[in-house]
Short mmCIF file of C-alpha atoms in Angstrom, two decimals:
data_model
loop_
_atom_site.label_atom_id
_atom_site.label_comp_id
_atom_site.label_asym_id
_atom_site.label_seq_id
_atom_site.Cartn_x
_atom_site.Cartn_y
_atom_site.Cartn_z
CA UNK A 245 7.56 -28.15 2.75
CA UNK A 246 5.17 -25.75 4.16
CA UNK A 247 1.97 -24.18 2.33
CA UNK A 248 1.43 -20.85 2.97
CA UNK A 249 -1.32 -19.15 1.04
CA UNK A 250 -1.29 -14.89 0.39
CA UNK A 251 -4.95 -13.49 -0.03
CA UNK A 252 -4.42 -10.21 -2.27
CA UNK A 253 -6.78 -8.39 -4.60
CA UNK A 254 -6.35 -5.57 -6.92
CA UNK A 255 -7.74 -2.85 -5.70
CA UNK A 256 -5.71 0.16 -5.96
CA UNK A 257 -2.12 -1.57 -6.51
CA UNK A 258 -0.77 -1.76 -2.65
CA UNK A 259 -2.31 -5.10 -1.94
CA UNK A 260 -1.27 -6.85 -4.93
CA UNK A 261 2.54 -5.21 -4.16
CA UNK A 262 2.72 -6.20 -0.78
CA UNK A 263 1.82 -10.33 -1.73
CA UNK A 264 4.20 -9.98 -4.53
CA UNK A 265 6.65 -8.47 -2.39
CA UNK A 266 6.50 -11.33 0.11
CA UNK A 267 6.66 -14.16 -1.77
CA UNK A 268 9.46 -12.40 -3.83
CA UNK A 269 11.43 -12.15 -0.54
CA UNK A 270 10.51 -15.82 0.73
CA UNK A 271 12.02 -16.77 -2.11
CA UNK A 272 15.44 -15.21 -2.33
CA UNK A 273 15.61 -16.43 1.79
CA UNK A 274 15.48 -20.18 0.54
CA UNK A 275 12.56 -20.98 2.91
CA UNK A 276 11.36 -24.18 2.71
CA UNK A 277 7.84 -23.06 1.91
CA UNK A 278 5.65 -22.94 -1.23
CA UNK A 279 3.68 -19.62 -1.33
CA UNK A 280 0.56 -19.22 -3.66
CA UNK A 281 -0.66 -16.01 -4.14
CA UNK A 282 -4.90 -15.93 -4.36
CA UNK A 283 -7.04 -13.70 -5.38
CA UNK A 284 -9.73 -12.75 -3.21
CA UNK A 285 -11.98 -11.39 -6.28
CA UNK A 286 -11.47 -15.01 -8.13
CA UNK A 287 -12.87 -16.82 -5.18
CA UNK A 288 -15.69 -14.17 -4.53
CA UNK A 289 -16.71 -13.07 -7.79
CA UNK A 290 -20.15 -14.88 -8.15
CA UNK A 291 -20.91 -12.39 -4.53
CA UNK A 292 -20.56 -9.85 -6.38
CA UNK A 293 -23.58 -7.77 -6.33
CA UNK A 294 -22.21 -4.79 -8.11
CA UNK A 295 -20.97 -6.82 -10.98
CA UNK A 296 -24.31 -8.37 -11.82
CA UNK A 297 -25.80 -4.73 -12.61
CA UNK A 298 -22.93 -3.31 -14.35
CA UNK A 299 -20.73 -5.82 -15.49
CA UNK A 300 -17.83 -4.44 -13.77
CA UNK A 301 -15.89 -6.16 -10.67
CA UNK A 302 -15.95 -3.83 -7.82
CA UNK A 303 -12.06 -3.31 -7.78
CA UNK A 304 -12.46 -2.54 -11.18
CA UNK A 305 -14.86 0.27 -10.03
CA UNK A 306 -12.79 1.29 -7.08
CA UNK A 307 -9.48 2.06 -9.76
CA UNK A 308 -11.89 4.38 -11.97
CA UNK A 309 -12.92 6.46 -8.93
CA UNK A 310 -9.21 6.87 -8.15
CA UNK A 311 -7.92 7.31 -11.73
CA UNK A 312 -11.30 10.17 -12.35
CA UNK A 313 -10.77 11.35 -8.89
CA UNK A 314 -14.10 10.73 -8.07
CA UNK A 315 -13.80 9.88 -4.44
CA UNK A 316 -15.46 12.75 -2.50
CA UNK A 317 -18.11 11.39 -0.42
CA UNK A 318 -16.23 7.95 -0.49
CA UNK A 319 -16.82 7.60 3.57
CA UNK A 320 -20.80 6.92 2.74
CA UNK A 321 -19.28 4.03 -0.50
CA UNK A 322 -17.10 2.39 2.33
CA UNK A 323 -20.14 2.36 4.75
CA UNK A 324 -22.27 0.95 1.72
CA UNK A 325 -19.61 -1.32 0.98
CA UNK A 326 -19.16 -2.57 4.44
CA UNK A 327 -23.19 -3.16 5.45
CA UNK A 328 -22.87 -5.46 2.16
CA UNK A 329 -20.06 -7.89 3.09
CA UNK A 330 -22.11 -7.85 6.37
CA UNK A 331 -25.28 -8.83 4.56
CA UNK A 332 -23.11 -11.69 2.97
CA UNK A 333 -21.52 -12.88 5.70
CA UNK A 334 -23.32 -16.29 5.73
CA UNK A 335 -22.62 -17.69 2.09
CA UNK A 336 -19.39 -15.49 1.96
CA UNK A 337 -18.08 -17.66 4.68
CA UNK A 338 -19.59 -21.11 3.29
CA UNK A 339 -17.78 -20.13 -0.01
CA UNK A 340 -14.12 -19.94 1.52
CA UNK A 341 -14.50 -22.69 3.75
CA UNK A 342 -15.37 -24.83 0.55
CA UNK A 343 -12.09 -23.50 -1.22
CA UNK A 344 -9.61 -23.59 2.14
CA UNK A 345 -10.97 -27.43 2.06
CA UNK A 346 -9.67 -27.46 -1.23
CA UNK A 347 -6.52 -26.22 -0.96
CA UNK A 348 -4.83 -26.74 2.15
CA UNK A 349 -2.19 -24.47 4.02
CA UNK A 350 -0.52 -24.48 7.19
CA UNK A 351 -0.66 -20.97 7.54
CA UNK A 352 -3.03 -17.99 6.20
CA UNK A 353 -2.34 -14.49 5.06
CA UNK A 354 -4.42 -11.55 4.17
CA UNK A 355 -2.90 -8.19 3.02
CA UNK A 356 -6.40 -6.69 2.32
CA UNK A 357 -9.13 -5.14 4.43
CA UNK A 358 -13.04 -5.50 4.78
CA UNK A 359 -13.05 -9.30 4.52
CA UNK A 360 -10.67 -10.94 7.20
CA UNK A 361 -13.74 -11.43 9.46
CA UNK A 362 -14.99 -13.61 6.85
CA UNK A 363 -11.67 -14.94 6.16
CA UNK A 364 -10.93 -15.70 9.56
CA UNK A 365 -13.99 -17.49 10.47
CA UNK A 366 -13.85 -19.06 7.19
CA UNK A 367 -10.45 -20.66 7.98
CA UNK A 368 -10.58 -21.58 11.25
CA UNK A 369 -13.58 -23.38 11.23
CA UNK A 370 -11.22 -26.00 8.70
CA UNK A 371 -8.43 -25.50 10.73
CA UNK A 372 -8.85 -24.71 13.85
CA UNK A 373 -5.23 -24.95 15.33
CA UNK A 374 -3.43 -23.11 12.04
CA UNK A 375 -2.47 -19.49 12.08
CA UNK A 376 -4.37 -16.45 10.39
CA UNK A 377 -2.03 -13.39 10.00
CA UNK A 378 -3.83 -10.09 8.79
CA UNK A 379 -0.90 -7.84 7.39
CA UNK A 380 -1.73 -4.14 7.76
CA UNK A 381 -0.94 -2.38 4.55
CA UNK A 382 -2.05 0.92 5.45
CA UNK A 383 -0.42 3.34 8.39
CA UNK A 384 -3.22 3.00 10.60
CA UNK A 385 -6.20 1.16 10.66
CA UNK A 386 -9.56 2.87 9.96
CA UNK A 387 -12.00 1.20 12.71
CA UNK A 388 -14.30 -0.43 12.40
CA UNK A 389 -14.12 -3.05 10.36
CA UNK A 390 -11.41 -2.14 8.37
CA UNK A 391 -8.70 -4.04 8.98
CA UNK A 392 -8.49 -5.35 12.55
CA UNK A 393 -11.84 -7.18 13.35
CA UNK A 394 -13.38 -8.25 16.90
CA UNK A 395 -12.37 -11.82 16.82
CA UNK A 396 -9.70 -13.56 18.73
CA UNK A 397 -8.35 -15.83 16.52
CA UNK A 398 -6.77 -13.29 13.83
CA UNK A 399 -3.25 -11.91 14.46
CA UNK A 400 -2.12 -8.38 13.10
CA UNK A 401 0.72 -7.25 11.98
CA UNK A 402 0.85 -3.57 12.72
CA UNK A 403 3.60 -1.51 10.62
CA UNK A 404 3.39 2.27 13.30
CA UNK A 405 2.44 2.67 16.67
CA UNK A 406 -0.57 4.16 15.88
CA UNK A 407 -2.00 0.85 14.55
CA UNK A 408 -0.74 -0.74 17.74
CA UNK A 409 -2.54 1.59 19.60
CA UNK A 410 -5.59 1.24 17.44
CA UNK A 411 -5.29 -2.74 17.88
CA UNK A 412 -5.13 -2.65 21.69
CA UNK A 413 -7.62 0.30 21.97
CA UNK A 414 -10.60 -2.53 20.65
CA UNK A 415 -9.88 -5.39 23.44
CA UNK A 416 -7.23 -6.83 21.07
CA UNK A 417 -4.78 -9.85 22.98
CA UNK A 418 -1.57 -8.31 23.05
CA UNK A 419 -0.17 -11.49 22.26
CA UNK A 420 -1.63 -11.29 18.62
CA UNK A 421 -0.03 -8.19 17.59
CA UNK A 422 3.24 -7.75 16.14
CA UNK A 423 4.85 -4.90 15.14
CA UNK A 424 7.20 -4.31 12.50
CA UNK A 425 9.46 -1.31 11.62
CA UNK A 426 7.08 -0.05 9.10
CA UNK A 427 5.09 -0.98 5.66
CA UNK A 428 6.14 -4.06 3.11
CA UNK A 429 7.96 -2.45 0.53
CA UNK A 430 9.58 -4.55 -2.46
CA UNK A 431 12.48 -6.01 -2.02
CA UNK A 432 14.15 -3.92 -5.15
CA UNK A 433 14.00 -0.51 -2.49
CA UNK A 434 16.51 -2.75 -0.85
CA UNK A 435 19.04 -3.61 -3.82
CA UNK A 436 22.61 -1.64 -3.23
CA UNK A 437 22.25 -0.14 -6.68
CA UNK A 438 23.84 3.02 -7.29
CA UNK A 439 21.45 6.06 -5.62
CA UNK A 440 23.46 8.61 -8.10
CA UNK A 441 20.84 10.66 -9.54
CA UNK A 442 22.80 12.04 -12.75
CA UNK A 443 23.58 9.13 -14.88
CA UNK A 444 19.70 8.17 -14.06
CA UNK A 445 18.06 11.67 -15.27
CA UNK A 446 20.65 11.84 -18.20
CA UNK A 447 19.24 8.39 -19.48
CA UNK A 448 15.46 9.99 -19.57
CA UNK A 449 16.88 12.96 -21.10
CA UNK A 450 16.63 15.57 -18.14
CA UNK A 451 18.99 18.04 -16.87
CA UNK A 452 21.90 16.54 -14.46
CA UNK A 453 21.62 19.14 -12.06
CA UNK A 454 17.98 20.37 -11.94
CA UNK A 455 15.42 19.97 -9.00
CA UNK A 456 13.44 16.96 -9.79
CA UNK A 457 9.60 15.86 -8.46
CA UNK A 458 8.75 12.59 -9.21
CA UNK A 459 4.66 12.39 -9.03
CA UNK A 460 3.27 8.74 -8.69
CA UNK A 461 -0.81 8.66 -7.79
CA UNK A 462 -0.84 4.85 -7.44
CA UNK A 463 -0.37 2.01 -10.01
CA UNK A 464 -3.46 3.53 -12.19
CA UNK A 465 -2.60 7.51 -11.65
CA UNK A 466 -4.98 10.26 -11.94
CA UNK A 467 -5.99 12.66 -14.17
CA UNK A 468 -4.82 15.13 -11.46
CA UNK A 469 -1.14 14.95 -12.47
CA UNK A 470 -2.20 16.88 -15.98
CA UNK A 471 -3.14 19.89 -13.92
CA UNK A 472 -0.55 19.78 -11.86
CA UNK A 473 2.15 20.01 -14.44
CA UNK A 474 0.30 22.89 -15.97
CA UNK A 475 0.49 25.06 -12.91
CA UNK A 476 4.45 24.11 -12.60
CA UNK A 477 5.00 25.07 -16.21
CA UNK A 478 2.96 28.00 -15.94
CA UNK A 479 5.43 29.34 -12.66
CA UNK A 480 8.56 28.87 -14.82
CA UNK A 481 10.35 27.15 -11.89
CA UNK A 482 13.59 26.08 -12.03
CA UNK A 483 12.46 22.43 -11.70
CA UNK A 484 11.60 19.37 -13.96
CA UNK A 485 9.03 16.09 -13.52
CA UNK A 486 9.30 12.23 -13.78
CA UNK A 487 5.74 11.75 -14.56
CA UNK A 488 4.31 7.89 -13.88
CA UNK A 489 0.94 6.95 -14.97
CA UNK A 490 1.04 3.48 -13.85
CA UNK A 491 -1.73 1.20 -16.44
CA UNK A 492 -3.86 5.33 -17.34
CA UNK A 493 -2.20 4.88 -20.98
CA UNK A 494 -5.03 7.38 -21.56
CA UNK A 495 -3.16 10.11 -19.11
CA UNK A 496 0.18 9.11 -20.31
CA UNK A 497 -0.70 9.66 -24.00
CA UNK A 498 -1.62 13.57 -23.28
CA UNK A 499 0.98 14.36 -20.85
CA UNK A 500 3.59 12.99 -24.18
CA UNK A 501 1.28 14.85 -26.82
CA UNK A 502 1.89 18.39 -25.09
CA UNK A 503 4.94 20.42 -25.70
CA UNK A 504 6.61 21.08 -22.06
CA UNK A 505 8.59 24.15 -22.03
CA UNK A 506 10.12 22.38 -18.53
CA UNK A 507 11.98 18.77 -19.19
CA UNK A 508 9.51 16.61 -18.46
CA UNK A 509 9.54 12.32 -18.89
CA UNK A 510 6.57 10.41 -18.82
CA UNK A 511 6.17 6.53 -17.89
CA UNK A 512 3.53 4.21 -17.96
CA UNK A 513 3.24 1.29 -15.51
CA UNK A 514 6.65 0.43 -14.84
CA UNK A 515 8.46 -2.12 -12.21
CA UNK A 516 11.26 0.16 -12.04
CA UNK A 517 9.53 2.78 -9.37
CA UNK A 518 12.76 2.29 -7.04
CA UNK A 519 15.24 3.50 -9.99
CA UNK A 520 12.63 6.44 -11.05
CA UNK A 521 12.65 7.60 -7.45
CA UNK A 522 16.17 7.28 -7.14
CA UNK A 523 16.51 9.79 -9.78
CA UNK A 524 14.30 12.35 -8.07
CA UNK A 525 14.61 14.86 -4.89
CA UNK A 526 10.99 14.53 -3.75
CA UNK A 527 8.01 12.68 -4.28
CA UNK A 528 4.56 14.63 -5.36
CA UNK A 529 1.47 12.13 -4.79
CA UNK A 530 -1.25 11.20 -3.41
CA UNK A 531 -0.99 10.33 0.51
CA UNK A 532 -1.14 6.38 -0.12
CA UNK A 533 0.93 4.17 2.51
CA UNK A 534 2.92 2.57 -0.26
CA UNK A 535 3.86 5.96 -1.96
CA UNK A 536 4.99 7.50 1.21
CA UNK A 537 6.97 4.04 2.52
CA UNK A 538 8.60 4.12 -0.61
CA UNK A 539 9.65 7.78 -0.36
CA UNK A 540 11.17 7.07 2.86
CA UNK A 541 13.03 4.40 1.69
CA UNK A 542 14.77 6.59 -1.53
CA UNK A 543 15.03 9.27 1.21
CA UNK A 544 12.33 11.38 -0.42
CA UNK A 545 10.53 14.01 1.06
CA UNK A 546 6.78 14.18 0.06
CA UNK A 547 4.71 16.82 -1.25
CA UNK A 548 0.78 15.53 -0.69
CA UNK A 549 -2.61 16.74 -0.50
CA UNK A 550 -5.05 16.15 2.38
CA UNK A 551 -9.17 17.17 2.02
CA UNK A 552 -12.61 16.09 1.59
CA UNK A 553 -11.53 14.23 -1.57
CA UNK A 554 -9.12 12.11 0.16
CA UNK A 555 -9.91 8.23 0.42
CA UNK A 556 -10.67 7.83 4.78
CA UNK A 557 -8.17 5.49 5.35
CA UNK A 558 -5.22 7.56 4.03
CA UNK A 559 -5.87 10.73 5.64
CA UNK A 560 -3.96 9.65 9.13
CA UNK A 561 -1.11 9.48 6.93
CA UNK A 562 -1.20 13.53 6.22
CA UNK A 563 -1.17 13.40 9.91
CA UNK A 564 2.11 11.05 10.18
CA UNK A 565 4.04 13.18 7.56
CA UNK A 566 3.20 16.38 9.57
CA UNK A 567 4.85 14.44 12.64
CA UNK A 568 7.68 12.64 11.12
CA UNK A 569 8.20 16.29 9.67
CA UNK A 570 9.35 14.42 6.08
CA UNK A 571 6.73 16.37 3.81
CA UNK A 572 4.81 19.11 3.16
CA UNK A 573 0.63 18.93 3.36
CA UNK A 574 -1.22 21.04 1.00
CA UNK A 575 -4.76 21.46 1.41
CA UNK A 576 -5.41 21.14 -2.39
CA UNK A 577 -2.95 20.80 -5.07
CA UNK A 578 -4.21 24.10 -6.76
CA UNK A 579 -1.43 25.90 -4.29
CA UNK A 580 1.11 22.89 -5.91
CA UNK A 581 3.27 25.88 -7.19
CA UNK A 582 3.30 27.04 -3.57
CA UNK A 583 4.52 23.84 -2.40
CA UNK A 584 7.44 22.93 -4.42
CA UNK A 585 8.54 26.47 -3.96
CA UNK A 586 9.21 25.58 -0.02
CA UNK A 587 10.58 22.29 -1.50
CA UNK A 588 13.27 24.38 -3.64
CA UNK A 589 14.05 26.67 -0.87
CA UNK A 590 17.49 24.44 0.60
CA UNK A 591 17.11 25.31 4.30
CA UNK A 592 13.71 23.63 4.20
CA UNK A 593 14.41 21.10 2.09
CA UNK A 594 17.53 19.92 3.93
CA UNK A 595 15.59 19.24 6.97
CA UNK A 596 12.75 17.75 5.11
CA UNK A 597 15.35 15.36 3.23
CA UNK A 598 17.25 14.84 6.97
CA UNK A 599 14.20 13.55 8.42
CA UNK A 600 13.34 11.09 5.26
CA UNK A 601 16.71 9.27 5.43
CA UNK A 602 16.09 8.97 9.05
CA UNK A 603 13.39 6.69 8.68
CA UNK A 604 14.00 3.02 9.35
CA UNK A 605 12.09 0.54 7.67
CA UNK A 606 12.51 -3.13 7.37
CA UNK A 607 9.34 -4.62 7.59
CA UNK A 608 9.20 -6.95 4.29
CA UNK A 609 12.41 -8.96 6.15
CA UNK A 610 11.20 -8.62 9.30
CA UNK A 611 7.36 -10.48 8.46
CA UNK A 612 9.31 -13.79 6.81
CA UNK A 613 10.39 -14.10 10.50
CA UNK A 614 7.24 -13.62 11.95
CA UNK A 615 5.34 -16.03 10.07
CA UNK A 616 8.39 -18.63 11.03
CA UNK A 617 7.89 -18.21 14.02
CA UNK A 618 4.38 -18.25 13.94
CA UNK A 619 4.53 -22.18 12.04
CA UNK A 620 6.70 -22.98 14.99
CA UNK A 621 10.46 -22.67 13.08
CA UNK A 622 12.80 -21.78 14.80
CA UNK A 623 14.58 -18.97 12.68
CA UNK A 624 18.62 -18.65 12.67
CA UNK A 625 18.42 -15.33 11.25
CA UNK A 626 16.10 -13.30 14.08
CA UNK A 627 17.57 -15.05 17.06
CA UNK A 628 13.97 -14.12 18.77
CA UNK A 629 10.90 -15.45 19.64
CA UNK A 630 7.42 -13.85 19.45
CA UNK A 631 7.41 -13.30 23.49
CA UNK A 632 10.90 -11.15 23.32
CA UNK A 633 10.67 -9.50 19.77
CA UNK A 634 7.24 -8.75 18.09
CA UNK A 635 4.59 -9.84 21.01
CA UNK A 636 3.53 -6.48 22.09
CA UNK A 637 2.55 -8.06 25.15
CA UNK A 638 5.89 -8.70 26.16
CA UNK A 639 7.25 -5.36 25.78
#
C-alpha cells in the first residue's frame, strides 16, 4: 500500500476543503493508498513568531481579518509574512526534514502556499527520488513566492491557463506542470442528487418560485453579509436570501434576531453547501476560488466585489468572471441593490446562467490520476500517461 501524505492548514477554509476533498475521493476510487492528512500549523507551531506575542496562531489571525473585513492594505501583511518564512528558512527546513524522517511517504502533497519552498527542500533532501506535487488552489498564482517557487524539483498542478502561463513565464520545466480542468471541488458537487430548487427552498421555509441569492463569504463569513441584506430589504425586491455564516455564530445570531420583511434563512457552518446552492439562482460572495468553482459547478452565476479591500491573490479571479462572462463585478457591495437588479432582469441573467453551466470542471477526479501516474501506476481509468495527457510539455 502506498503512503501518500496531504499538507493542509486552516487558513481561510479552501485548503482544508481541497485535502478533505482528495482523500474523500481516493477513497470512494478503492486506491490502494493510505492518505494522512497533516497539518502544516501542528508541525510549525513552535516557528511561530506571531503566536509568542499574542497567543494567537497566525491562521487564527488571518480568519479574524476576513470575518472583520479587515484586509485593506493586506499586500504589505503578505510581504511581511513572506520576508518571515524567508528569515526561517534554515530551522523551518531542519524541522520538516526531522518529521518527513518520521513519517515516511512515497509521495508528497501541498494544497497551501508560502511554504512549498521549504517543503520541497525539506522533502527531498530525505527522499530524493519521491515526488512533491504542489496543488494550486487558487485561479492563478500570485508571483512570487506564492505558490509556484524557483526550484526544480516541485511539480504544479495548475487548475486555468493563466496559472500555466504564470508557471512557464518563471523558467518552470514544462514537464512539471499539469493541468487540470479547473479547481478541487468536493466530491458531493458531483452526487446526481436532484438539482430541483422547490422542494429544497420549501424545506427552509422560502417561497417556491422567488429569485433566490445564496451569499457564502468563506467557511468563517463576514460581517459584510449584515449590510448587505439591509440594502436588499431596504429596495423591496422581489427576491429572498440563503444566508451562510460558516463557524461566525456571532453573525448568524443577528442576522436570526432581526425581523426580515423579505424570506430570509440563515445557516451556520454547514457540509451541505452543494444542496444550499442547489436551491439558489446565483451566488453573492466574496471572489474566493472555491466560492466561484463551486458556483460553476451548481450552474450559478456570481455576483462579487473587486477593490482595495480585496485579499491579492483573489483579485485575478474578478478578472476571470469578467471573461468567462458568468458574473457580475461590483466595485463595492454598497451598489449590491444595483447588482441583483441586472441579476433579476431574465435577458441578462439567462446568458449569465448559459455561460455558468458551460463550465467544465473535473479536476478533483482528474488529480487521483495524476498522482498515479506520478508513483508510477499505471491507471485503467485515464488510459494516459503524463507525456500525452497533463505534461504541458507535450502539448
Amino acid at each position: 500500500m502506498k503512503e501518500i501524505h496531504i499538507v493542509y492548514h486552516d487558513a481561510g477554509g479552501g485548503h482544508r476543503n481541497a485535502a478533505e476533498a482528495l482523500q474523500a475521493v481516493i477513497a470512494q476510487q478503492q486506491r490502494d493508498w493510505r492518505i494522512q492528512l497533516v497539518q502544516f500549523q501542528d508541525l510549525t507551531d513552535r516557528l511561530d513568531i506571531l503566536r509568542r506575542f499574542t497567543g494567537i496562531r497566525i491562521q487564527q489571525q488571518y480568519n479574524i481579518l476576513l470575518q472583520n473585513g479587515w484586509t485593506l492594505g493586506s499586500r504589505y501583511l503578505l510581504l511581511l509574512l513572506q520576508a518571515t518564512i524567508r528569515l526561517l528558512h534554515r530551522p523551518l527546513v531542519r524541522l520538516l526534514e526531522n518529521h518527513w524522517r518520521k513519517n515516511p511517504a512515497d509521495l508528497l502533497v501541498s494544497v497551501i502556499p508560502h511554504f512549498n519552498r521549504a517543503i520541497c527542500e525539506s522533502w527531498t533532501r530525505v527522499y530524493p527520488e519521491r515526488p512533491f506535487v504542489t496543488v494550486i488552489t487558487d485561479l492563478a498564482d500570485f508571483p512570487p513566492r506564492f505558490w509556484i517557487e524557483p526550484i526544480k524539483d516541485q511539480y504544479v498542478i495548475c487548475g486555468t491557463e493563466r496559472a500555466v502561463q504564470q508557471a512557464l513565464a518563471m523558467g518552470r520545466d514544462a514537464a512539471r506542470i499539469l493541468r487540470t480542468s479547473g479547481m478541487i471541488l468536493r466530491p458531493d458537487f458531483y452526487s446526481e442528487e436532484s438539482s430541483n430548487p422547490i422542494p429544497l427552498r420549501q424545506a427552509m421555509d422560502l417561497l417556491p418560485d422567488r429569485m433566490t441569492g445564496v451569499a457564502l463569504f468563506g467557511g468563517h463569513g463576514s460581517k459584510v453579509m449584515l449590510d448587505i441584506t439591509q440594502r436588499l430589504e431596504d429596495a423591496g425586491l422581489p427576491l429572498q436570501l440563503i444566508l451562510i455564516c460558516g463557524r461566525n455564530e456571532v453573525l448568524a445570531a443577528k442576522l436570526r434576531a432581526r425581523r426580515w420583511r423579505m424570506p430570509v434563512h440563515v445557516i451556520g457552518f454547514t457540509r451541505e453547501v452543494h444542496r444550499l446552492m442547489r436551491a439558489a439562482d446565483f451566488l453573492i460572495g466574496k471572489p474566493g476560488p472555491g466560492s466561484i468553482a463551486e458556483a460553476m459547478a451548481c450552474k450559478l452565476p456570481v455576483l462579487i466585489e473587486c477593490n482595495a479591500w480585496t485579499l491579492p491573490q483573489e483579485r485575478y479571479n474578478a478578472e476571470w468572471v469578467i471573461e468567462e462572462k458568468v458574473g457580475i463585478v461590483l466595485r463595492s457591495f454598497k451598489d449590491v441593490v444595483r447588482g441583483v437588479e441586472q441579476m433579476l432582469d431574465p435577458a441578462c441573467f439567462t446568458e449569465l446562467r448559459r455561460n455558468a453551466a458551460g463550465q467544465t470542471n473535473r479536476a478533483i477526479f482528474e488529480i487521483p490520476q495524476i498522482l498515479a501516474l506520478l508513483l508510477g501506476e499505471s491507471d485503467p481509468g485515464s488510459h494516459c500517461d503524463l507525456r500525452t495527457s497533463y505534461a504541458i510539455g507535450a502539448r
